mmCIF file of C-alpha atoms in Angstrom:
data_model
loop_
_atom_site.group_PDB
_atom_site.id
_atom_site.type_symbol
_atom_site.label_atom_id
_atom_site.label_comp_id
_atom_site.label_asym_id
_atom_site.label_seq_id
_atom_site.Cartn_x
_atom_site.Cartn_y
_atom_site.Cartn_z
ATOM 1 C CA UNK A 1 -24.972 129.275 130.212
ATOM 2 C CA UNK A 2 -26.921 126.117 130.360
ATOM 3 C CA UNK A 3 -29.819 125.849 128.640
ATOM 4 C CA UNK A 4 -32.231 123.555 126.384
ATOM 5 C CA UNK A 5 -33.422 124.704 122.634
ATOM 6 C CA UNK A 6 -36.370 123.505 120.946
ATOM 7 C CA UNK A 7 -36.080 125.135 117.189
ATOM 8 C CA UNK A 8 -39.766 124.620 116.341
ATOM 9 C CA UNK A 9 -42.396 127.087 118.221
ATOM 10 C CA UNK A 10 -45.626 125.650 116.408
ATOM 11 C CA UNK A 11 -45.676 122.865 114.061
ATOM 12 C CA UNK A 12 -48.657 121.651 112.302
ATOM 13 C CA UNK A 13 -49.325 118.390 110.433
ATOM 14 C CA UNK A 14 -51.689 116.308 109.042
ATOM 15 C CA UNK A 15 -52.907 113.010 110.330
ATOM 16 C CA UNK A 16 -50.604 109.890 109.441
ATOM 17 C CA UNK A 17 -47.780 112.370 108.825
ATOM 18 C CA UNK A 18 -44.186 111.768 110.503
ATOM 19 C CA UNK A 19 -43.360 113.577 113.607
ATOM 20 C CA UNK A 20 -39.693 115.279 114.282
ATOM 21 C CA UNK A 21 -39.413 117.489 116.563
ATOM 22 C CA UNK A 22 -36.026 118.804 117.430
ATOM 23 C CA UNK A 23 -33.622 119.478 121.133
ATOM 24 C CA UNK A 24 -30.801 120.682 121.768
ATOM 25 C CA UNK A 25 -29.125 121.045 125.162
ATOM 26 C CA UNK A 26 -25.998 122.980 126.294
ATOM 27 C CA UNK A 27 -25.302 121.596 129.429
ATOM 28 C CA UNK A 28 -21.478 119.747 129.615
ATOM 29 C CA UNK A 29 -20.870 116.498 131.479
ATOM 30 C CA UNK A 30 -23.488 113.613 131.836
ATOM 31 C CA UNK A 31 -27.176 114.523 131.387
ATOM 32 C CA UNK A 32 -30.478 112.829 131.814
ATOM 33 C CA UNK A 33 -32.956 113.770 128.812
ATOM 34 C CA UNK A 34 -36.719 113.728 129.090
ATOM 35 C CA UNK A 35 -39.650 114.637 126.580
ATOM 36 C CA UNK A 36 -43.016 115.744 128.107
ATOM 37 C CA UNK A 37 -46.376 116.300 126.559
ATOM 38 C CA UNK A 38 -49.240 118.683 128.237
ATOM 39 C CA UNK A 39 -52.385 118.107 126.494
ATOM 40 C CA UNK A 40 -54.200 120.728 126.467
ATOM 41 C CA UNK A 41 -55.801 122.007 130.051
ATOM 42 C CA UNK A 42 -53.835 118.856 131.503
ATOM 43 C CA UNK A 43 -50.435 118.578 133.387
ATOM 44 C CA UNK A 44 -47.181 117.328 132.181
ATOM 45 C CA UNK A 45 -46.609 113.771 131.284
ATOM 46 C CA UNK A 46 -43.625 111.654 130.496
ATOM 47 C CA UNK A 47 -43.154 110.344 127.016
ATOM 48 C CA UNK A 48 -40.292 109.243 127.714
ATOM 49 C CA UNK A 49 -36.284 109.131 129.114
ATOM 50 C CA UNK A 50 -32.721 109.205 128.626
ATOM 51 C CA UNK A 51 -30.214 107.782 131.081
ATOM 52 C CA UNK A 52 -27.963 105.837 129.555
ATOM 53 C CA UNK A 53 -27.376 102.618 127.429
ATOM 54 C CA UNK A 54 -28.983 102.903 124.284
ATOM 55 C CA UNK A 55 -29.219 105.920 122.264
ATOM 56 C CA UNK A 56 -32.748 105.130 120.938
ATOM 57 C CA UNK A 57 -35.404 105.531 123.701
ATOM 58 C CA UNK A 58 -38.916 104.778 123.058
ATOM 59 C CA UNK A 59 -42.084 105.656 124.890
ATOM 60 C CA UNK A 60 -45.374 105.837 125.130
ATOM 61 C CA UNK A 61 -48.163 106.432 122.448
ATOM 62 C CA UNK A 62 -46.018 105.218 119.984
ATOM 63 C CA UNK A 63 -43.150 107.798 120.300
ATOM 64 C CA UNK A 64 -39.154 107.574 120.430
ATOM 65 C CA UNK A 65 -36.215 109.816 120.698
ATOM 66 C CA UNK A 66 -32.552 109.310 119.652
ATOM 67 C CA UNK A 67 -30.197 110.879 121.775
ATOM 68 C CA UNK A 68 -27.290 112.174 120.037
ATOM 69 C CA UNK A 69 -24.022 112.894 122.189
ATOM 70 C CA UNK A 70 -21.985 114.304 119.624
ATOM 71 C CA UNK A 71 -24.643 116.728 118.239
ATOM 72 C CA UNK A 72 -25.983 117.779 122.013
ATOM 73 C CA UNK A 73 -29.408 116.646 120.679
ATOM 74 C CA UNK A 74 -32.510 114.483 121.639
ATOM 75 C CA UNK A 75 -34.960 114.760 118.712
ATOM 76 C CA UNK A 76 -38.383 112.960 119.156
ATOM 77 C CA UNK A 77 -39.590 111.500 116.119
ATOM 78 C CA UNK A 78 -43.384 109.206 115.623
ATOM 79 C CA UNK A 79 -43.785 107.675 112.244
ATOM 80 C CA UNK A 80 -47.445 108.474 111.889
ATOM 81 C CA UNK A 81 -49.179 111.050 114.091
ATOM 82 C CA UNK A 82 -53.346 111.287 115.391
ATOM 83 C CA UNK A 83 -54.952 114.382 115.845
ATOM 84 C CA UNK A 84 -55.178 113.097 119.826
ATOM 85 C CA UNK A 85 -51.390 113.744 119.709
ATOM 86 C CA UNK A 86 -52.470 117.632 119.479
ATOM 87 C CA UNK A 87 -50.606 119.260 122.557
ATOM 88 C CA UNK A 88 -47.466 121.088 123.443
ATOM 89 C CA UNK A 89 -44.606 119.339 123.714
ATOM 90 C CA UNK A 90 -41.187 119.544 126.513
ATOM 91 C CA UNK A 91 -37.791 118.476 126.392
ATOM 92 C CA UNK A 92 -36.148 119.336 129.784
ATOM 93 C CA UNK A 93 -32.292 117.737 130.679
ATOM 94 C CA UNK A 94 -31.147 117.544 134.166
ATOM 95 C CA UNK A 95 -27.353 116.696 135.079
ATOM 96 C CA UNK A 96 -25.575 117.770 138.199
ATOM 97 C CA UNK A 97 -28.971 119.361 139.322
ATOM 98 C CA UNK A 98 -32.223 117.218 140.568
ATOM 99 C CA UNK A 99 -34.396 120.114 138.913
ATOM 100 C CA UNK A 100 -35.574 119.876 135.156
ATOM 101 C CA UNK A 101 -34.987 122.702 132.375
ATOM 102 C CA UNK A 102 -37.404 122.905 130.279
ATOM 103 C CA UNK A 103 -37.041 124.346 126.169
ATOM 104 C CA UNK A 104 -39.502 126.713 125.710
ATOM 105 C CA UNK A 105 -42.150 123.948 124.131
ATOM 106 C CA UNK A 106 -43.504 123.043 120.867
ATOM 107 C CA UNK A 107 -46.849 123.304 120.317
ATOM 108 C CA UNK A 108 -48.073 120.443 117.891
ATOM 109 C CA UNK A 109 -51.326 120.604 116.114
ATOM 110 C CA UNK A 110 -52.692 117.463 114.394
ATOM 111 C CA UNK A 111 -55.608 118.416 111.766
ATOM 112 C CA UNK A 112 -57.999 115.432 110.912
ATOM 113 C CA UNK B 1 -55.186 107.036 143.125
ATOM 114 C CA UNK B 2 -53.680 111.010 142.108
ATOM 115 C CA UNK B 3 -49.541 110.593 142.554
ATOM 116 C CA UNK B 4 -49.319 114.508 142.886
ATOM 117 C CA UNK B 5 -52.435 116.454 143.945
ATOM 118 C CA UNK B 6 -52.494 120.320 144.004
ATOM 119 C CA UNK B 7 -55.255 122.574 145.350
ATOM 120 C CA UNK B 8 -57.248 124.818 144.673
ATOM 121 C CA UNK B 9 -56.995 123.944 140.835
ATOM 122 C CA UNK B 10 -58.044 127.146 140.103
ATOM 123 C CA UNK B 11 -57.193 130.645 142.056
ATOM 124 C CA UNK B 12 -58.544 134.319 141.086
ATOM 125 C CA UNK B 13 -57.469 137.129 143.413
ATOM 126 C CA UNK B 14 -57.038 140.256 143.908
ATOM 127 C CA UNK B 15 -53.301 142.266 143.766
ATOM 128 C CA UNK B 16 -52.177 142.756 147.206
ATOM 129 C CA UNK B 17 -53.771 139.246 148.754
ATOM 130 C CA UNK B 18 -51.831 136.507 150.598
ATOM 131 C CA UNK B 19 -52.542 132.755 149.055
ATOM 132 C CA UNK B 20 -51.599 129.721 149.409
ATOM 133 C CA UNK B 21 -51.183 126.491 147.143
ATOM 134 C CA UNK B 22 -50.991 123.063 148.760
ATOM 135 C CA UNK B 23 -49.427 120.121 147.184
ATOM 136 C CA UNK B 24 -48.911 116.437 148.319
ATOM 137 C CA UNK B 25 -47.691 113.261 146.634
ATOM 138 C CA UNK B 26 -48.448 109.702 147.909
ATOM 139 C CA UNK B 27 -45.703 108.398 146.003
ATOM 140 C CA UNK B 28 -43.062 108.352 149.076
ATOM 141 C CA UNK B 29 -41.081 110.161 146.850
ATOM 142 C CA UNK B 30 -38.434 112.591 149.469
ATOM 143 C CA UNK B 31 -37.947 115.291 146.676
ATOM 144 C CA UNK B 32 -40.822 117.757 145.836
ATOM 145 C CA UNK B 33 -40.802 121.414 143.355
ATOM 146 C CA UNK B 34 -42.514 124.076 142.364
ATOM 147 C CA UNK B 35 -42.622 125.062 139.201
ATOM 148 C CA UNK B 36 -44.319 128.237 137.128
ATOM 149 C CA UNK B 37 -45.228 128.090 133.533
ATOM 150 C CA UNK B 38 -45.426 131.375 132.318
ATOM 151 C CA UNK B 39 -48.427 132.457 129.610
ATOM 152 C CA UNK B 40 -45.945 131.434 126.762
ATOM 153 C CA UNK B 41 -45.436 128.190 128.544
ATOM 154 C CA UNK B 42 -42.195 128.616 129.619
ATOM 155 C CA UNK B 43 -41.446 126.067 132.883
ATOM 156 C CA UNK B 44 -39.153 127.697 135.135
ATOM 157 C CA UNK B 45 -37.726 126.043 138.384
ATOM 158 C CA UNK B 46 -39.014 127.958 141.680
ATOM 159 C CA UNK B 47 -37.978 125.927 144.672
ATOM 160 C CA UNK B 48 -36.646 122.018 145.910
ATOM 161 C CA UNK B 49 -37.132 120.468 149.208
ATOM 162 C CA UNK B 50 -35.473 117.290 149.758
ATOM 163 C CA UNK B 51 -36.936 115.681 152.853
ATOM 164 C CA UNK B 52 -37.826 119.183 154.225
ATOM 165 C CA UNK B 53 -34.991 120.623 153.512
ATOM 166 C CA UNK B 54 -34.593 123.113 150.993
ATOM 167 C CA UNK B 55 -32.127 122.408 148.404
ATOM 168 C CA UNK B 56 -32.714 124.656 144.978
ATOM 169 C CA UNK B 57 -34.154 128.367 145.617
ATOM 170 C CA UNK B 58 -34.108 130.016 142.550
ATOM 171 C CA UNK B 59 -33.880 134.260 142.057
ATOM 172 C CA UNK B 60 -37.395 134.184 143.556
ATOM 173 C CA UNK B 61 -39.316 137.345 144.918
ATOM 174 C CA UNK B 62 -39.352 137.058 148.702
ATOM 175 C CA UNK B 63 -42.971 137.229 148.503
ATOM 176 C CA UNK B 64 -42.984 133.144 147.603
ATOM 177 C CA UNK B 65 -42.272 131.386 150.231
ATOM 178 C CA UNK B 66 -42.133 127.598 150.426
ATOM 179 C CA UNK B 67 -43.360 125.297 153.208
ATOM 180 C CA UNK B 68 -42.580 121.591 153.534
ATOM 181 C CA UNK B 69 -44.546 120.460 156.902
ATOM 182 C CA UNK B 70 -43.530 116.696 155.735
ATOM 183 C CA UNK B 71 -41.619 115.344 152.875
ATOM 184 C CA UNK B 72 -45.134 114.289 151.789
ATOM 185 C CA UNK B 73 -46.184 118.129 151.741
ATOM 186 C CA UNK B 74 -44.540 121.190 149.747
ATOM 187 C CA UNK B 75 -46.943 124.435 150.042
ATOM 188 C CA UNK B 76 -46.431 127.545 148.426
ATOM 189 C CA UNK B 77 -47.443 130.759 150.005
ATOM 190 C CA UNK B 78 -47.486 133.929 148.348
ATOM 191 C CA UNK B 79 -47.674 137.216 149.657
ATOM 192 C CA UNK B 80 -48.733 140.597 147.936
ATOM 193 C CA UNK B 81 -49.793 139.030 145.202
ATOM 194 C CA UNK B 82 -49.171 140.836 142.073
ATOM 195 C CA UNK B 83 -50.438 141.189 138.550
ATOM 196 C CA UNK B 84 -47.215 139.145 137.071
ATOM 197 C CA UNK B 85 -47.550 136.486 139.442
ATOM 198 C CA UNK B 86 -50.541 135.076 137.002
ATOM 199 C CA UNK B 87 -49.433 131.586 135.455
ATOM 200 C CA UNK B 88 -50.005 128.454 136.108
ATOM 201 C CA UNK B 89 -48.031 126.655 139.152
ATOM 202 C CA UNK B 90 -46.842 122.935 138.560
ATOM 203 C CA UNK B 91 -45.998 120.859 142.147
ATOM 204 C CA UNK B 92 -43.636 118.254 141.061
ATOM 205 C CA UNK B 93 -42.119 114.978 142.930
ATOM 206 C CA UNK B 94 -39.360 112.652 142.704
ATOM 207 C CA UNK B 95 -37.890 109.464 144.368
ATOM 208 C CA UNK B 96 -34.746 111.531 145.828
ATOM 209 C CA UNK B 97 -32.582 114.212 144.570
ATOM 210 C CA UNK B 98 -30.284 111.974 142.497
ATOM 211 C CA UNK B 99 -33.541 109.987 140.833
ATOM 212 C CA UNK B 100 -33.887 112.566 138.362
ATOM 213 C CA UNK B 101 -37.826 111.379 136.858
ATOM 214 C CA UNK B 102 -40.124 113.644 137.814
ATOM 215 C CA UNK B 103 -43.800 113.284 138.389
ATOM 216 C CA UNK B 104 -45.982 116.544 138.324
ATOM 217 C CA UNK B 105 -49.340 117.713 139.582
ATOM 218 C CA UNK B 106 -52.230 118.977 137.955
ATOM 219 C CA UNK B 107 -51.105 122.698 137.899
ATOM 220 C CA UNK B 108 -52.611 125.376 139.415
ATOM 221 C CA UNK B 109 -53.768 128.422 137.513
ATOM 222 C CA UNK B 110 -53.632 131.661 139.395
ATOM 223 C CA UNK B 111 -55.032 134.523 137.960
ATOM 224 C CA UNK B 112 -54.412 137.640 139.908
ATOM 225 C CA UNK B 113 -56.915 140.643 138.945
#
């Protein structure tokens, strides 16, 4: 069955510590990878997207993801986190379908 | 200028009530979705219209039913409202059904008492 995987439920880390947070997707054929962040209380936002071209996509706020065909992943990574980048975090892939699916989230929590 | 607007943003009712949830994008986008984000967060397609037309109905309890007046317009009406229809509803919009960026709403939390 299709389906996305995001292996970390909650991770916490300190300020100016490097972000990884991992995806994996199931889906065969081509496929359109997105991240979204919901701050807390707020509605999803895009951090950014995969199409095609180059592997390495980078986004807002500082943030990038390398998508990696061979592995079925799209891991978003930032070098140095803030405590404003607190909030839960969504990769979702879409391919022969116009709707998203959505991991299950990883809640992020940035301590000052 | 809001790109997706929901309302109410907020919904508490009782089990058994009819509601409704109105979205509407100003994008000109001919695509709009529902989705619901259960309380673990989990975001789970509901329903597609593509210019009025539906195109995705998920396993959905008859009770939902989705209204597009306009392709500027996707309303959700729910009937017989029950306690495991609580979450939070996400209207979502995008430029046509092969333009695969989505734009969401605010989100609408029901609550259903």
């Amino acid at each position: 069955a299709q389906s996305v995987s995001q292996h970390n439920h909650h991770v916490i880390l300190s300020e100016a510590a490097s972000l990884e947070l991992g995806c994996n997707y199931s889906y065969g054929g081509t496929v359109n990878l997105f991240w979204y962040v919901q701050y807390p209380g707020q509605h999803l936002q895009l951090l950014l997207k995969y199409f095609s071209g180059d592997p390495l996509v980078k986004g807002i706020k500082g943030f990038e993801a390398e998508f990696i065909k061979s592995k079925f992943s799209f891991n978003l990574r930032k070098p140095s986190v803030q405590w404003s980048d607190t909030a839960e975090y969504f990769c979702a892939v879409n391919s022969e379908r116009p709707d998203m699916r959505f991991g299950a989230g990883t809640r992020l929590t940035v301590k000052p | 200028d809001t790109a997706v607007s929901q309302t109410p943003k907020y919904l508490v009712t009782q089990m058994g009530n009819d509601k409704s949830i109105k979205c509407e994008q100003n994008l000109g986008h001919d695509t709009m979705y529902w989705y619901k984000q259960d309380s673990k967060k989990f975001l789970k397609i509901m329903f597609s219209y593509n210019n009025k037309e539906l195109i995705i109905n998920e396993t959905v309890p008859n009770r939902f039913s989705p209204k597009s007046p306009d392709k500027a317009h996707l309303n959700l009406h729910i009937n017989s409202l029950e306690l495991g229809d609580s979450a939070v509803y996400f209207c979502a919009s995008s430029r046509d059904r092969l333009n695969y960026e989505q734009y969401f709403g605010p989100g609408t939390r029901l609550t259903v008492t």
